[in-house]
Amino acid sequence: MTIRVLFADDQALLRATFRILIDSCDDMEVVGEATDGNEAVELAHTLRPDVVLMDIRMPGSDGLGATTAICADPDLSGTRVLILTTFETDEYVARALHAGASGFLGKDVTADVLLDGIRTVSVGESLLSALATRSLITRFLAAPTPADRLAMPELLATLTSRERQVMALAAEGKSNDEIAESLVVSPLTVRTHVHRAMTKLGARDRAQLVVIAYQSGLVQAPPPAS
């Protein structure tokens, strides 16, 4: 299956670089380019890409509003947003994750990391480094207002003990393979537990499941560095 990629960035040189890089891969293709958030939303509706590479800071309509619009649209439930940012612990990235983005990458990553990131989110996984995720959770997401809470803590009671255990390990930044090794089960079993937890808690993807794990108190955010 070919991964269809749309990218949104106001820098023409960066867009050209992305196109050359992505089109050089046999398993993915560029289907569109956007220069601001509004155009990204319009092209997402028209082209139905598998992944949107979204810059946050763009003149005019930014990537945050576009991410929110794309992730909230039921017609685009199959489209994943991967945030590209200069600052991994930026507040806008936290808000984009809250809105439903599947992960984020710094713009200084290598070509292989970028391409692997596209492949990761295209299959519904999240792309969250443990260190950066914990920093984001601590600073912006661990103590939400009622309006910002993705799921009420009492919904955790709907999960089995194994689902809660798997969810907690995912929130610590562990991959399915690492969780499987820790619990002595198969990666497929872990994936099943993750998806059941997502369904019960109304999480769009694994990234939102991580946010809920911290917001609900299932996992405690680390204390701020002194």
CSV table of C-alpha atoms in Angstrom, one decimal:
chain,number,residue,atom,x,y,z
A,1,MET,CA,0.0,0.0,0.0
A,2,THR,CA,1.3,3.4,-0.9
A,3,ILE,CA,1.2,6.1,1.8
A,4,ARG,CA,-0.4,9.3,0.5
A,5,VAL,CA,1.2,12.3,2.0
A,6,LEU,CA,0.1,16.0,2.1
A,7,PHE,CA,2.5,18.5,3.6
A,8,ALA,CA,1.8,22.0,4.9
A,9,ASP,CA,4.7,24.5,5.2
A,10,ASP,CA,5.1,28.1,4.1
A,11,GLN,CA,8.8,27.6,3.1
A,12,ALA,CA,9.0,26.7,-0.6
A,13,LEU,CA,12.5,25.2,-0.3
A,14,LEU,CA,11.4,22.9,2.5
A,15,ARG,CA,8.4,21.7,0.6
A,16,ALA,CA,10.6,21.0,-2.4
A,17,THR,CA,13.0,19.0,-0.2
A,18,PHE,CA,10.1,17.0,1.3
A,19,ARG,CA,8.7,16.2,-2.1
A,20,ILE,CA,12.0,14.9,-3.4
A,21,LEU,CA,12.6,12.8,-0.3
A,22,ILE,CA,9.1,11.3,-0.1
A,23,ASP,CA,8.8,10.6,-3.8
A,24,SER,CA,12.1,8.8,-3.7
A,25,CYS,CA,10.4,6.0,-1.6
A,26,ASP,CA,8.5,3.2,-3.2
A,27,ASP,CA,5.9,3.0,-0.4
A,28,MET,CA,4.8,6.7,-0.3
A,29,GLU,CA,3.9,9.6,-2.6
A,30,VAL,CA,3.2,13.3,-2.2
A,31,VAL,CA,-0.4,14.1,-3.2
A,32,GLY,CA,-0.4,17.8,-2.3
A,33,GLU,CA,1.3,20.8,-0.8
A,34,ALA,CA,-0.2,23.6,1.3
A,35,THR,CA,1.3,26.9,2.2
A,36,ASP,CA,-1.0,27.6,5.2
A,37,GLY,CA,-3.6,26.0,7.5
A,38,ASN,CA,-6.7,26.8,5.5
A,39,GLU,CA,-5.2,25.3,2.4
A,40,ALA,CA,-4.1,22.2,4.3
A,41,VAL,CA,-7.7,21.6,5.5
A,42,GLU,CA,-9.1,22.2,2.0
A,43,LEU,CA,-6.6,19.8,0.4
A,44,ALA,CA,-7.2,17.2,3.1
A,45,HIS,CA,-10.9,17.2,2.2
A,46,THR,CA,-10.1,17.0,-1.5
A,47,LEU,CA,-7.2,14.5,-1.5
A,48,ARG,CA,-7.9,12.4,1.6
A,49,PRO,CA,-4.2,11.8,2.4
A,50,ASP,CA,-3.1,9.1,4.8
A,51,VAL,CA,-0.7,11.5,6.6
A,52,VAL,CA,-0.4,15.3,6.8
A,53,LEU,CA,3.0,16.7,7.7
A,54,MET,CA,2.0,19.9,9.4
A,55,ASP,CA,4.1,22.9,10.3
A,56,ILE,CA,2.7,24.8,13.3
A,57,ARG,CA,3.9,28.3,12.6
A,58,MET,CA,2.7,29.6,9.2
A,59,PRO,CA,1.7,33.1,8.2
A,60,GLY,CA,-2.1,33.6,8.2
A,61,SER,CA,-3.9,30.5,9.3
A,62,ASP,CA,-1.5,28.3,11.3
A,63,GLY,CA,-1.1,24.6,11.6
A,64,LEU,CA,-2.8,24.4,15.0
A,65,GLY,CA,-6.2,25.4,13.7
A,66,ALA,CA,-5.7,23.1,10.7
A,67,THR,CA,-4.9,20.2,12.9
A,68,THR,CA,-7.9,20.8,15.1
A,69,ALA,CA,-10.2,21.0,12.0
A,70,ILE,CA,-8.8,17.8,10.4
A,71,CYS,CA,-8.8,15.7,13.5
A,72,ALA,CA,-12.3,16.8,14.5
A,73,ASP,CA,-13.8,15.9,11.1
A,74,PRO,CA,-15.4,12.4,11.0
A,75,ASP,CA,-14.9,12.4,7.2
A,76,LEU,CA,-11.1,12.6,7.8
A,77,SER,CA,-10.9,9.9,10.5
A,78,GLY,CA,-8.4,8.0,8.4
A,79,THR,CA,-6.0,10.9,8.0
A,80,ARG,CA,-3.2,11.3,10.6
A,81,VAL,CA,-1.4,14.5,11.4
A,82,LEU,CA,2.3,14.5,12.1
A,83,ILE,CA,3.5,17.8,13.5
A,84,LEU,CA,6.8,19.3,12.4
A,85,THR,CA,8.3,21.8,14.8
A,86,THR,CA,11.4,23.7,15.6
A,87,PHE,CA,10.7,23.4,19.3
A,88,GLU,CA,9.7,20.0,20.6
A,89,THR,CA,8.3,21.3,23.9
A,90,ASP,CA,6.3,24.1,22.3
A,91,GLU,CA,2.9,24.9,23.8
A,92,TYR,CA,1.4,24.7,20.3
A,93,VAL,CA,2.6,21.2,19.9
A,94,ALA,CA,0.9,20.3,23.2
A,95,ARG,CA,-2.3,21.8,21.9
A,96,ALA,CA,-2.0,20.0,18.6
A,97,LEU,CA,-1.6,16.7,20.4
A,98,HIS,CA,-4.7,17.5,22.5
A,99,ALA,CA,-6.6,18.2,19.2
A,100,GLY,CA,-5.7,14.8,17.9
A,101,ALA,CA,-2.3,15.0,16.2
A,102,SER,CA,-0.6,11.6,16.1
A,103,GLY,CA,2.8,12.9,17.1
A,104,PHE,CA,5.6,15.4,16.4
A,105,LEU,CA,9.1,15.6,15.0
A,106,GLY,CA,11.7,18.3,15.1
A,107,LYS,CA,12.6,19.9,11.8
A,108,ASP,CA,16.3,18.9,12.4
A,109,VAL,CA,15.6,15.1,12.2
A,110,THR,CA,17.4,13.0,9.7
A,111,ALA,CA,15.7,11.9,6.5
A,112,ASP,CA,15.4,8.3,7.7
A,113,VAL,CA,13.7,9.4,11.0
A,114,LEU,CA,11.2,11.5,9.0
A,115,LEU,CA,10.3,8.7,6.6
A,116,ASP,CA,10.0,6.2,9.5
A,117,GLY,CA,7.8,8.7,11.3
A,118,ILE,CA,5.4,8.9,8.4
A,119,ARG,CA,5.2,5.1,8.2
A,120,THR,CA,4.6,4.9,11.9
A,121,VAL,CA,1.6,7.3,12.1
A,122,SER,CA,0.1,6.0,8.8
A,123,VAL,CA,-0.7,2.7,10.6
A,124,GLY,CA,-2.4,4.4,13.5
A,125,GLU,CA,0.6,4.4,15.9
A,126,SER,CA,1.8,7.6,17.8
A,127,LEU,CA,5.1,9.2,17.4
A,128,LEU,CA,6.0,10.6,20.8
A,129,SER,CA,9.5,10.6,22.3
A,130,ALA,CA,9.2,9.7,26.0
A,131,LEU,CA,11.3,12.7,27.2
A,132,ALA,CA,9.5,15.3,25.1
A,133,THR,CA,6.1,13.8,25.8
A,134,ARG,CA,6.6,13.9,29.6
A,135,SER,CA,7.8,17.5,29.3
A,136,LEU,CA,4.6,18.5,27.4
A,137,ILE,CA,2.4,16.6,29.7
A,138,THR,CA,3.9,18.2,32.8
A,139,ARG,CA,3.8,21.8,31.4
A,140,PHE,CA,0.5,21.8,29.6
A,141,LEU,CA,-1.7,18.7,29.9
A,142,ALA,CA,-1.5,17.1,33.3
A,143,ALA,CA,-3.9,19.5,35.0
A,144,PRO,CA,-6.6,20.3,32.5
A,145,THR,CA,-9.6,22.5,32.9
A,146,PRO,CA,-12.9,20.6,32.5
A,147,ALA,CA,-13.2,21.9,28.9
A,148,ASP,CA,-9.7,20.6,28.1
A,149,ARG,CA,-10.2,17.1,29.6
A,150,LEU,CA,-10.3,14.4,27.0
A,151,ALA,CA,-11.9,11.8,29.2
A,152,MET,CA,-13.3,11.7,32.7
A,153,PRO,CA,-11.2,9.7,35.2
A,154,GLU,CA,-14.2,7.5,36.1
A,155,LEU,CA,-14.1,6.1,32.6
A,156,LEU,CA,-10.9,4.2,33.6
A,157,ALA,CA,-13.3,1.8,35.5
A,158,THR,CA,-14.5,0.6,32.1
A,159,LEU,CA,-11.0,-0.8,31.4
A,160,THR,CA,-9.8,-4.2,32.4
A,161,SER,CA,-6.7,-4.3,34.6
A,162,ARG,CA,-4.6,-5.5,31.7
A,163,GLU,CA,-5.9,-2.6,29.5
A,164,ARG,CA,-4.9,-0.1,32.3
A,165,GLN,CA,-1.5,-1.8,32.6
A,166,VAL,CA,-0.9,-1.6,28.9
A,167,MET,CA,-2.1,2.0,28.7
A,168,ALA,CA,0.2,3.1,31.6
A,169,LEU,CA,3.2,1.5,29.8
A,170,ALA,CA,2.3,3.2,26.6
A,171,ALA,CA,2.1,6.5,28.4
A,172,GLU,CA,5.7,6.0,29.6
A,173,GLY,CA,6.8,6.0,26.0
A,174,LYS,CA,7.1,2.2,25.5
A,175,SER,CA,6.5,0.7,22.1
A,176,ASN,CA,4.2,-2.3,21.5
A,177,ASP,CA,7.2,-4.6,21.3
A,178,GLU,CA,8.6,-3.2,24.5
A,179,ILE,CA,5.3,-3.6,26.3
A,180,ALA,CA,5.0,-7.2,25.0
A,181,GLU,CA,8.4,-8.1,26.3
A,182,SER,CA,7.6,-6.6,29.7
A,183,LEU,CA,4.3,-8.4,30.1
A,184,VAL,CA,5.4,-11.6,28.3
A,185,VAL,CA,2.7,-11.4,25.7
A,186,SER,CA,2.6,-11.0,21.9
A,187,PRO,CA,2.8,-7.5,20.3
A,188,LEU,CA,-0.5,-8.3,18.6
A,189,THR,CA,-2.1,-8.8,22.1
A,190,VAL,CA,-0.7,-5.5,23.2
A,191,ARG,CA,-2.1,-3.8,20.1
A,192,THR,CA,-5.5,-5.3,20.8
A,193,HIS,CA,-5.5,-4.0,24.4
A,194,VAL,CA,-4.4,-0.5,23.2
A,195,HIS,CA,-7.2,-0.3,20.6
A,196,ARG,CA,-9.8,-1.5,23.1
A,197,ALA,CA,-8.7,1.1,25.6
A,198,MET,CA,-8.9,3.8,22.9
A,199,THR,CA,-12.4,2.7,21.9
A,200,LYS,CA,-13.6,2.7,25.5
A,201,LEU,CA,-12.1,6.1,26.3
A,202,GLY,CA,-13.0,7.8,23.0
A,203,ALA,CA,-9.3,8.4,22.1
A,204,ARG,CA,-8.7,9.2,18.5
A,205,ASP,CA,-5.3,7.5,18.5
A,206,ARG,CA,-2.5,6.4,20.8
A,207,ALA,CA,-1.3,9.9,21.3
A,208,GLN,CA,-4.6,11.0,22.9
A,209,LEU,CA,-4.6,7.8,24.9
A,210,VAL,CA,-1.3,8.9,26.4
A,211,VAL,CA,-2.7,12.3,27.3
A,212,ILE,CA,-5.7,10.7,29.0
A,213,ALA,CA,-3.4,8.4,31.0
A,214,TYR,CA,-1.8,11.5,32.6
A,215,GLN,CA,-5.0,13.6,32.8
A,216,SER,CA,-6.8,10.8,34.6
A,217,GLY,CA,-4.0,10.2,37.1
A,218,LEU,CA,-3.3,6.7,35.8
A,219,VAL,CA,0.2,7.8,35.3
A,220,GLN,CA,1.8,10.6,37.4
A,221,ALA,CA,3.6,13.4,35.6
A,222,PRO,CA,7.2,13.7,36.7
A,223,PRO,CA,8.0,16.7,38.9
A,224,PRO,CA,9.4,19.8,37.0
A,225,ALA,CA,13.2,19.8,36.7
A,226,SER,CA,14.7,22.1,39.4
